[in-house]
Each structure stands twice: as C-alpha cells, then as structure tokens.
Coordinates of C-alpha atoms and ligand atoms in Angstrom, one line a residue:
X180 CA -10.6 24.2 -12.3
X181 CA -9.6 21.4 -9.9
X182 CA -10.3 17.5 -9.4
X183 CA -12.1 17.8 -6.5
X184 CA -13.2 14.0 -5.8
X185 CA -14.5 10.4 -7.8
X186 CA -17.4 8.0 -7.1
X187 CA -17.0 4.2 -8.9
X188 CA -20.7 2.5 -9.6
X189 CA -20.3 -1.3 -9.9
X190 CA -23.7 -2.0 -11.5
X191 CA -25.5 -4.7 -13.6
X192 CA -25.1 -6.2 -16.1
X193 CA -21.4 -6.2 -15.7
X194 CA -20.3 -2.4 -15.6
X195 CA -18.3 -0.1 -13.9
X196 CA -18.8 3.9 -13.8
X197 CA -16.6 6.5 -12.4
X198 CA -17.9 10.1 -11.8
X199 CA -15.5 12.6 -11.7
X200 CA -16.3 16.0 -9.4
X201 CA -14.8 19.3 -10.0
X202 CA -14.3 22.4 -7.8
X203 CA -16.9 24.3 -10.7
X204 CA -19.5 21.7 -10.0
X205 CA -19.0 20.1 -13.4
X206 CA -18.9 16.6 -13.4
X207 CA -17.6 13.7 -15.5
X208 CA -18.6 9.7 -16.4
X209 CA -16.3 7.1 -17.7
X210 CA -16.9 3.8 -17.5
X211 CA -13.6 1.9 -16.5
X212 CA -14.0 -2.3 -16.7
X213 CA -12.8 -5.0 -18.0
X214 CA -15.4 -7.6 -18.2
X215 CA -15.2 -10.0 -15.4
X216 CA -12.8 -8.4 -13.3
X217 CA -14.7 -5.1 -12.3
X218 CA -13.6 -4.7 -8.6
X219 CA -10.0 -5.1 -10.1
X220 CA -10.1 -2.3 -12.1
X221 CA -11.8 -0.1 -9.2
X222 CA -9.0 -1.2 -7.2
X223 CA -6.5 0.4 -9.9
X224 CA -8.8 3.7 -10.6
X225 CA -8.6 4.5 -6.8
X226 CA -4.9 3.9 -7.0
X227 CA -4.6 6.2 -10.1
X228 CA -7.1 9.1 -8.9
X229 CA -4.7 9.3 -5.8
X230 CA -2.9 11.8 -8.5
X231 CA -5.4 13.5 -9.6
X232 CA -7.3 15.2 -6.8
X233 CA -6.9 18.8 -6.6
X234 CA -5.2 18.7 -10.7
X235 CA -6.8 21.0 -13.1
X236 CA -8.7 18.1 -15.4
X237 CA -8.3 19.8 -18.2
X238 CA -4.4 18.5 -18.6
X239 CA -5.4 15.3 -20.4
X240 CA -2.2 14.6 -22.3
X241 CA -0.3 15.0 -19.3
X242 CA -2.9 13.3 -16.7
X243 CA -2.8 10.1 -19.5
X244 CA 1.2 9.8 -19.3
X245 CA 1.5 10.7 -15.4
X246 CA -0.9 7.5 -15.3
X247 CA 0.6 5.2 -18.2
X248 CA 4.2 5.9 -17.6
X249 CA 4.8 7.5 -13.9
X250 CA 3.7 3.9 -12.3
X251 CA 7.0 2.6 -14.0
X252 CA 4.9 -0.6 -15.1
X253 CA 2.4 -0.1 -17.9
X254 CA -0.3 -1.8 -20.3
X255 CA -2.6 -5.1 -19.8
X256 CA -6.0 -4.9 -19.7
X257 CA -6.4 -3.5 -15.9
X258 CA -4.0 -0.8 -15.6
X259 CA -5.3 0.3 -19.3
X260 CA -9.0 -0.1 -18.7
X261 CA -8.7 2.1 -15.4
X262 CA -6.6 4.6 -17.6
X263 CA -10.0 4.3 -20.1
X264 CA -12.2 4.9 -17.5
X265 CA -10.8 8.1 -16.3
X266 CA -9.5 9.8 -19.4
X267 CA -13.4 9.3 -20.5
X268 CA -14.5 11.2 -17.6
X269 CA -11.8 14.1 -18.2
X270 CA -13.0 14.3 -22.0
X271 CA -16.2 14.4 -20.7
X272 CA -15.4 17.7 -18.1
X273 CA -13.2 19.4 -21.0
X274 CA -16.3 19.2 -23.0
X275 CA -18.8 20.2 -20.6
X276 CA -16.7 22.9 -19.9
X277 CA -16.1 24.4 -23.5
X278 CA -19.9 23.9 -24.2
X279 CA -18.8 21.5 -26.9
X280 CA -19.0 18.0 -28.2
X281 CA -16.0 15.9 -27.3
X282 CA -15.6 15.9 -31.2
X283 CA -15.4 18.9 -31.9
X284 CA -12.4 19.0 -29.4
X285 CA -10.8 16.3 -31.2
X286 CA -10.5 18.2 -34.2
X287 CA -14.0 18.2 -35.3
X288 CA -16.2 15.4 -37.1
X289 CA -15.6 14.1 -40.9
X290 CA -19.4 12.1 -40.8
X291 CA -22.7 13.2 -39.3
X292 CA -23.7 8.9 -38.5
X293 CA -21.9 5.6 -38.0
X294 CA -23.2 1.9 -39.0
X295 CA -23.6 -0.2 -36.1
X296 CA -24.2 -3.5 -35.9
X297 CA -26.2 -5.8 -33.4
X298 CA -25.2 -9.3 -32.0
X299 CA -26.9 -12.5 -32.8
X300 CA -27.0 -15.9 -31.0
X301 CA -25.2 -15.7 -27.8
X302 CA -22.4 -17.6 -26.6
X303 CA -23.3 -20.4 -28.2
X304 CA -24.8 -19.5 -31.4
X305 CA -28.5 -21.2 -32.3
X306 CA -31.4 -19.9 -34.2
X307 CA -29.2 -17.8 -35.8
X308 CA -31.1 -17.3 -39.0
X309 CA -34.5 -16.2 -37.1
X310 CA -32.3 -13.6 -34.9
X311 CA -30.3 -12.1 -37.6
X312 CA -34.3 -11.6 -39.8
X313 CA -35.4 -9.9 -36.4
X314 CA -32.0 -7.9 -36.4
X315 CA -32.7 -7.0 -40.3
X316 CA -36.4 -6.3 -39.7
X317 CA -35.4 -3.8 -36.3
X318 CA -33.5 -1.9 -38.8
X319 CA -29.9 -3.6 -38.8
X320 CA -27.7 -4.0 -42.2
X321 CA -24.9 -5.7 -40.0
X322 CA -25.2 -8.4 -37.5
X323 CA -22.5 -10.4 -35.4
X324 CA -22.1 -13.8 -34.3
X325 CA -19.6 -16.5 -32.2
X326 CA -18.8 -19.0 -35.4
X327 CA -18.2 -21.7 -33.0
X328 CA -18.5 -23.0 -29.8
X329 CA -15.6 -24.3 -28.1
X330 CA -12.7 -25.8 -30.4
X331 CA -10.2 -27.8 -29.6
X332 CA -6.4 -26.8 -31.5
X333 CA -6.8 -29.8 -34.0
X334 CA -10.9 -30.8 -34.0
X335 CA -13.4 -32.4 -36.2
X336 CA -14.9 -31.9 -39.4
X337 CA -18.3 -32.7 -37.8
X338 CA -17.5 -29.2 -35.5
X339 CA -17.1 -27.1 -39.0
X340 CA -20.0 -28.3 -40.9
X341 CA -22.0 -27.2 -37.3
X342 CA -19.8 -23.6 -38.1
X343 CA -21.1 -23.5 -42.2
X344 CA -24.1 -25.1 -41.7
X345 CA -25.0 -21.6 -39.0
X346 CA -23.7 -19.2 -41.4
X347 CA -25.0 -20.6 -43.7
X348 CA -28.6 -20.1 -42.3
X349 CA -27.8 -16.4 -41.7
X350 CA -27.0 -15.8 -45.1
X351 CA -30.2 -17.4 -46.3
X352 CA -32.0 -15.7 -43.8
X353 CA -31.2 -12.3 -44.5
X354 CA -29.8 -12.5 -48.2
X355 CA -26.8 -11.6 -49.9
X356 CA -25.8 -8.3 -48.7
X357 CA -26.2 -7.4 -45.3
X358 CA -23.1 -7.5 -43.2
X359 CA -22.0 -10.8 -41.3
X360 CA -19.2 -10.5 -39.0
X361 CA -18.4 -13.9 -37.6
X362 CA -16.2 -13.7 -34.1
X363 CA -13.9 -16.8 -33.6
X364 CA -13.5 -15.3 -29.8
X365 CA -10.0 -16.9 -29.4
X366 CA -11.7 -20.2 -29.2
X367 CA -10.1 -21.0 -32.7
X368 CA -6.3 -22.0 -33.1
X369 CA -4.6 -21.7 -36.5
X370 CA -4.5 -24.9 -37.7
X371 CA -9.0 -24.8 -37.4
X372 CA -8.7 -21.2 -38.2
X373 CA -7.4 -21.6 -41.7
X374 CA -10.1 -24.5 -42.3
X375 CA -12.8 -22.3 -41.4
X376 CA -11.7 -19.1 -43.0
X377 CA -11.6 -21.3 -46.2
X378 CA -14.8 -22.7 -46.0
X379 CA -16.7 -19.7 -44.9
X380 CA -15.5 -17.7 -47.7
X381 CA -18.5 -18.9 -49.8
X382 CA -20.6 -16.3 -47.3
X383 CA -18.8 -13.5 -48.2
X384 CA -18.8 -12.4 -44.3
X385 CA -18.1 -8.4 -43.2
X386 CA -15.0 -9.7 -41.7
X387 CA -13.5 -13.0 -38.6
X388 CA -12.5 -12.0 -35.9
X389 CA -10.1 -12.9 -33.7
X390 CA -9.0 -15.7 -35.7
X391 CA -7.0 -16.3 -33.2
X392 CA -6.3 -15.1 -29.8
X393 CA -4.4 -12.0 -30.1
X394 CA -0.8 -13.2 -28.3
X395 CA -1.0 -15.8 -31.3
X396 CA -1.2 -12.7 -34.0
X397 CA 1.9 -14.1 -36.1
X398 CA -0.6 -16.8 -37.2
X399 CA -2.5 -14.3 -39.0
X400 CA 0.1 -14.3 -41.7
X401 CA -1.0 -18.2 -43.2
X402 CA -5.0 -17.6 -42.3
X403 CA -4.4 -14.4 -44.6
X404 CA -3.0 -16.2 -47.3
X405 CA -5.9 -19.1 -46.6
X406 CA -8.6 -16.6 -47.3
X407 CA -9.7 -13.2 -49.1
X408 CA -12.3 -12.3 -45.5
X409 CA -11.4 -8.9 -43.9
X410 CA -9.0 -10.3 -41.2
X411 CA -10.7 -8.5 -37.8
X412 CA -9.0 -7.9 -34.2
X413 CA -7.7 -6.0 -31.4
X414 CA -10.3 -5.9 -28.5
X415 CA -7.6 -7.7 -26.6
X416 CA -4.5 -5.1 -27.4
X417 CA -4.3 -2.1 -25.0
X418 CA -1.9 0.3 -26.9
X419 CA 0.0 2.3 -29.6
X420 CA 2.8 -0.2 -28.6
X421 CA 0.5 -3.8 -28.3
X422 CA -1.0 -2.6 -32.2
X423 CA 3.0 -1.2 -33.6
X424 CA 3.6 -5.3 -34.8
X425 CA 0.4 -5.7 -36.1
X426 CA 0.8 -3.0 -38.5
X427 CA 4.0 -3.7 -39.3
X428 CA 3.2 -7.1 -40.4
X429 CA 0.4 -6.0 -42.4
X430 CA -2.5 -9.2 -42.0
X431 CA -4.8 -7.5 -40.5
X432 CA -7.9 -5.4 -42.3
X433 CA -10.0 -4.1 -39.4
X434 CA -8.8 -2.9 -35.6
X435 CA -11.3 -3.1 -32.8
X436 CA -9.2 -1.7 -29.9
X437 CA -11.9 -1.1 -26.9
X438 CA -12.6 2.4 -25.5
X439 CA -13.1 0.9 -22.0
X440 CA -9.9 -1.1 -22.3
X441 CA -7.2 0.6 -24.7
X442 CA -6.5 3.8 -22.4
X443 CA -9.8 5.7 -23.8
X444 CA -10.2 8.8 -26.5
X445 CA -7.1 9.5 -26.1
X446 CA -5.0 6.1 -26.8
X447 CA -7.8 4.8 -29.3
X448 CA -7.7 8.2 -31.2
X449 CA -4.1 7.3 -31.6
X450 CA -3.8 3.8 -32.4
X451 CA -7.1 4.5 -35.0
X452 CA -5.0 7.4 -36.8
X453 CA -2.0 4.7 -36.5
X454 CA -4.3 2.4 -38.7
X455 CA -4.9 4.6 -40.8
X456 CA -1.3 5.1 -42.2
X457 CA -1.5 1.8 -42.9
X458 CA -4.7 1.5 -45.0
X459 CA -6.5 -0.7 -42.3
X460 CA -10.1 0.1 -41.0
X461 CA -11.7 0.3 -37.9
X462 CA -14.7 -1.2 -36.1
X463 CA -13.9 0.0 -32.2
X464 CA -15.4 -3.2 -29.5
X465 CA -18.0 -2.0 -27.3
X466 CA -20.3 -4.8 -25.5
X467 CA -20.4 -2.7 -23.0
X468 CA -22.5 0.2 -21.3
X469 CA -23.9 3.9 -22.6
X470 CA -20.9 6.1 -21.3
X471 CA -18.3 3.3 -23.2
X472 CA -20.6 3.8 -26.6
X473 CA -20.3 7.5 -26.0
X474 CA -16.7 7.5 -25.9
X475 CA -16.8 5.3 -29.0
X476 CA -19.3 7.6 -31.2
X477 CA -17.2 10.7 -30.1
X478 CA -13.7 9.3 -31.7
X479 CA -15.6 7.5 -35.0
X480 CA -16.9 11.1 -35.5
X481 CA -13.6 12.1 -35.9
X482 CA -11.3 8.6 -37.4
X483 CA -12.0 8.9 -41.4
X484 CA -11.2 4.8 -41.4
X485 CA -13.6 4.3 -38.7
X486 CA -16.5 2.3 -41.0
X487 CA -18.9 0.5 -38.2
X488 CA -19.5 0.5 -34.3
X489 CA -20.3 -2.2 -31.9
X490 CA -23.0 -1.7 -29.5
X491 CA -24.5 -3.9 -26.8
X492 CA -28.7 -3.1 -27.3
X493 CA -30.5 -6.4 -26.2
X494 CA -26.9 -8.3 -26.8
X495 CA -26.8 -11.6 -24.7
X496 CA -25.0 -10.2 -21.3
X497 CA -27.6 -7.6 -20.9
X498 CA -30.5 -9.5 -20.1
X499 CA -32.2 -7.7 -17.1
X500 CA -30.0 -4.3 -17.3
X501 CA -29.5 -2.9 -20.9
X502 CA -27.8 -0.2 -22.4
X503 CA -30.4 2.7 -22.5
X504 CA -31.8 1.5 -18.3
X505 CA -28.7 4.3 -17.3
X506 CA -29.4 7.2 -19.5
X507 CA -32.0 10.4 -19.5
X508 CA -32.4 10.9 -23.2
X509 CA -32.9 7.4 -24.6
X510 CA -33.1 8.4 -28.0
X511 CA -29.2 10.0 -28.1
X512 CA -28.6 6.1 -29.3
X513 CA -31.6 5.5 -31.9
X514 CA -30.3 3.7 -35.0
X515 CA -32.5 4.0 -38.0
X516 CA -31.6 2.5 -41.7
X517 CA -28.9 0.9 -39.8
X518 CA -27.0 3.7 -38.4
X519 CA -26.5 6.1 -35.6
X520 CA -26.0 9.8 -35.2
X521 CA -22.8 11.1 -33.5
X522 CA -24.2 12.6 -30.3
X523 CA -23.5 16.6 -30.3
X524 CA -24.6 17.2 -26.6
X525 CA -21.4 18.7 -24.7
X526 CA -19.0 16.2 -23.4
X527 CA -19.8 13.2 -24.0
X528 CA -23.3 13.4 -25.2
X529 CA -25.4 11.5 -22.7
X530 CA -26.8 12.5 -19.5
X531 CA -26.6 9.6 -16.9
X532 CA -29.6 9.2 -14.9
X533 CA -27.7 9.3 -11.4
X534 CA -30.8 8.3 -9.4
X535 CA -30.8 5.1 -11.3
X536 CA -27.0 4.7 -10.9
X537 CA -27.2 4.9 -7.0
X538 CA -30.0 2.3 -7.2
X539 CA -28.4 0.0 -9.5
X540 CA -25.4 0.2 -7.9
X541 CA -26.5 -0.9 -4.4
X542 CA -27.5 -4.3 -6.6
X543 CA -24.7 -4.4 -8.0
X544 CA -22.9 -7.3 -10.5
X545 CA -20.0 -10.1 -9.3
X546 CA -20.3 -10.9 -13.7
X547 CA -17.9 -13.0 -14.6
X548 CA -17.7 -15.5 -18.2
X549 CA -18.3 -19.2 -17.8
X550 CA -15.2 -21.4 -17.4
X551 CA -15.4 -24.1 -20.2
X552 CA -13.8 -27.2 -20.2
X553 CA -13.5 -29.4 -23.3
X554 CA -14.6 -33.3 -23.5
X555 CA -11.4 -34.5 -22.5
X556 CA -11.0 -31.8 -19.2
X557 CA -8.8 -29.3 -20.5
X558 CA -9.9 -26.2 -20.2
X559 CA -11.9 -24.3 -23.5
X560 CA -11.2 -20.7 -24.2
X561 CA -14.6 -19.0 -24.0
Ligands
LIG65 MG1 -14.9 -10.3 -30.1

C-alpha cells in the first residue's frame, strides 16, 4: 500500500483535520492543531507529508522518526502537533486495513470504558455551582473548572477568597464525592500557587492543574510539599524527552500529554507507559474535536494508569460547532453513569461525515484565545 495524497480541513470551532489517501482507496483522519495557531500547523503537515507520498503507511515507527528526527530540529508544540495529526491518520489506515480497532493493534485493551469528565464555567468561571448540578444531573461524576481568573505573580487575598468562595459552591452543589478538577491554566505563579493549593485542600479536589506553567515545573517541588491534591500537568510538554524531568523529580501525580499536540498514539502511548514506571496516572487533554477524542479513547484502552479522559461536549470554545456536528454515528461518544465505551469500530472508531467537513471547511475558523492584560498593563496569561 502507498500514500497516495492529503487534504487539511481548517474548520470551526478551532480545528484542523487531515485526510490521508492511499493507493487501496483506504483512507485516514487525524486531526493536527494546536489551538490558535491552526494555519501554522498546516503549514508544517504539508512540509512533513512532502515525505510521505508514495510510502507504504503502514511504517509508523519509522514514518514518526523520519518526521521527529530527519528535520534535524525537533519538539514544541507545532512541529509535534503536525507529527500528532499525521501519525493519527496512519493508525487510523493500519487499522482500517487489518479490520481492527487501533487498540487491538496496540497490544489490545485492559478496560471495556473510561471516566470522562465535562467542563464547567468557561474562561472565567461563574455560576459554577448551577453548571457543575447540570453536569451531575446529564450524567457526569467529574467536572472541570479555571480556579481563577487572571493572577498576578504576588496578588490579593480578595482574588483567593473569589478562588474558595467558587469551589466552594461546586462542592456544595454537587456533594462530597464527585470529582473536581480545578485548572490553574498557567495563570498561577508559585508563590499564589502554594496559597491556593493550601486553602483548596478543604474541597478535597480530583486534582490542580497546571499549578504552574509547565517551563516553571521545578516549582512543583514546594506546592507538593504545600499540599496533599493530586499535582496535575503536561498538556504543554510534547515528548518522551519534555516529560523525562518531570518523572525524575517525582511531584507530579497525573500527566495530561495531548494526542493532538505530543506526536499522537504513538509518542503518548510512550510517555503514558513512561508514567507508569513511575507510579503516576494519566488523564490525556482533549478540548478538542471527535478524531483527537478517538485517538485519546484508542490509547486509554490500552494505558492500565490511564484513570479519566477529557472531552470537549458543549465545553465553552464549541459554541456553534460541537464535537458530535463532524461524525456519522453520534452515539460512538455516549457517556452514561459517567463513562464512555472504547470505540471498537476499525481504525480509529468514528466515521467522519465528509460532506459536512467540505461544508464546514469552506467557513472555516481564524480561533485564536483572548490576549489579557492585567490592571497595571502587563500582559495576563490566559
Ligand atoms: Mg488545562
């Protein structure tokens, strides 16, 4: 079999998707972005495919290191989520091709289901307690919310009693044992991130995350010792050789490297098995679209430490496009008691509604995350 040729679909909300062609007529999806910067990463897949036309697809392994280490530089989060993007769609052929789930190609699956959990409040979080009850009442033991808005590297006391006094409301809402997980986004710096792991304790939350931005990762070492919270992170590290510190220095609890972003199944299967040596969990980041959640389900099936799954149903960005608009079967992503079955159609699991695609793409997005600036000027981390 032989790469014949590639389409890329830049289409709303903020998504990217590559189908791959093949001289047998099969076809593959992968969804290559990076949120914000989804021309950017089409620039790099056409680069990258210029290799691949007329190789048999079925040479993953080798395709992923010809694209990761042939270009003699390597890693960040464009080069990484065009090599994402592709390797998805390769997984995607192989399985076709073998009549097979992705999972079973990846050494077959170790649970039938995965938790997921849904997003609450937006960028900046309000109402909280009313959308995590809805969340509950749609099903949901796990929901996820920003913990603050923007923060400056010292702030106020007024700025965490706003932080408490919104987690507080979730855990009242939706009582003592459904899953918080509370995303400090990067907006948090260590000095407010061991004040706020501190004081949210008393919710017993799923897990922070990000405490702080992940170049700042070193920090995690005091906010572990300020706190017993699962220490969360990752969706900002691209490979084995970005995670290889944070293992060693042994702070963090749960990895969320991105499907889309971290080089695909075949770089996330690695750096999840990597975790695993060293007793941490994972929770893989996907607010993103249905071939990204596919690629997600397909490795979980397979990671024994992989314990919950991010999915972007009705989450803030998605207003007007949403995760099931793109996809035949709608019900391949139906999550009842909390949980979702692994998909076991071949490849990986979903059939893309192309008509819909074409349409959507001709809209197309120009997405990109607001630019905040704090009182004084400086600029926020969003
Ligand atoms: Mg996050």
């Amino acid at each position: 079999m032989k790469i014949t040729g590639y389409e890329l679909f830049q289409v709303p909300p903020r998504w990217l998707f590559l189908k791959i062609m093949t001289d047998e007529g099969i076809i593959g999806w992968g969804e290559p972005v990076i949120e914000g910067k989804a021309a950017t990463v089409a620039a790099a897949v056409k680069e990258l495919m210029e290799g691949l036309i007329g190789k048999d697809p079925h040479r993953i392994e080798d395709h992923w290191n010809m694209m990761y280490r042939s270009g003699f530089y390597r890693g960040g989060p464009i080069l990484m989520s065009a090599i994402a993007g592709i390797d998805q769609a390769l997984w995607d052929i192989k399985g076709k091709y073998f009549e097979a789930p992705v999972y079973e190609l990846l050494g077959g699956a170790c649970r039938d289901l995965i938790r997921v959990y849904s997003w609450i409040g937006g960028d900046r979080p309000a109402d909280v307690g009313i959308a995590a009850q809805e969340a509950v009442e749609s099903g949901f033991t796990a929901v996820k919310m920003n913990g603050t808005e923007e923060l400056q590297i010292i702030d106020s006391y007024e700025k965490v009693d706003q932080a408490i006094e919104r987690i507080a409301a979730v855990r009242e809402a939706v009582g003592p044992y459904i899953g918080i997980g509370i995303d400090f986004h990067g907006r948090v710096h260590k000095p407010m991130a061991k004040i706020l792991a501190k004081e949210l304790e008393v919710f017993r939350p799923m897990f922070i995350e990000e405490p702080v931005l992940s170049e700042n990762n070193e920090a995690l070492r005091e906010i572990a010792q300020a706190t017993s919270i699962p220490i969360a992170t990752g969706e900002r590290m691209y490979s084995r050789w970005d995670y290889k510190q944070l293992f060693n220095d042994g702070y963090v609890d749960i990895i969320q490297p991105d499907l889309s972003h971290a080089g695909g199944i075949t770089e996330c299967k690695k750096i999840i098995s990597m975790a695993e040596a060293y007793d941490v969990a994972a929770a893989p980041h996907c607010p993103l679209g249905p071939i990204a959640l596919a690629a997600c389900l397909q490795v979980d099936a397979t990671c024994h430490n992989a314990f919950i799954q991010e999915q972007s149903l009705g989450i803030h960005y998605n207003e007007g496009s949403d995760l099931l608009d793109y996809i035949v079967e709608k019900n391949v992503f139906e999550y009842k008691d909390g949980y979702v079955k692994i998909p076991n159609g071949h490849g990986l699991g979903i059939e893309l509604d192309e008509e819909h695609v074409r349409k959507l793409s001709s809209v197309g997005h120009n997405w990109k995350n607001p630019v905040w600036r704090h009182k004084d000027g400086s600029i926020a981390e969003w």
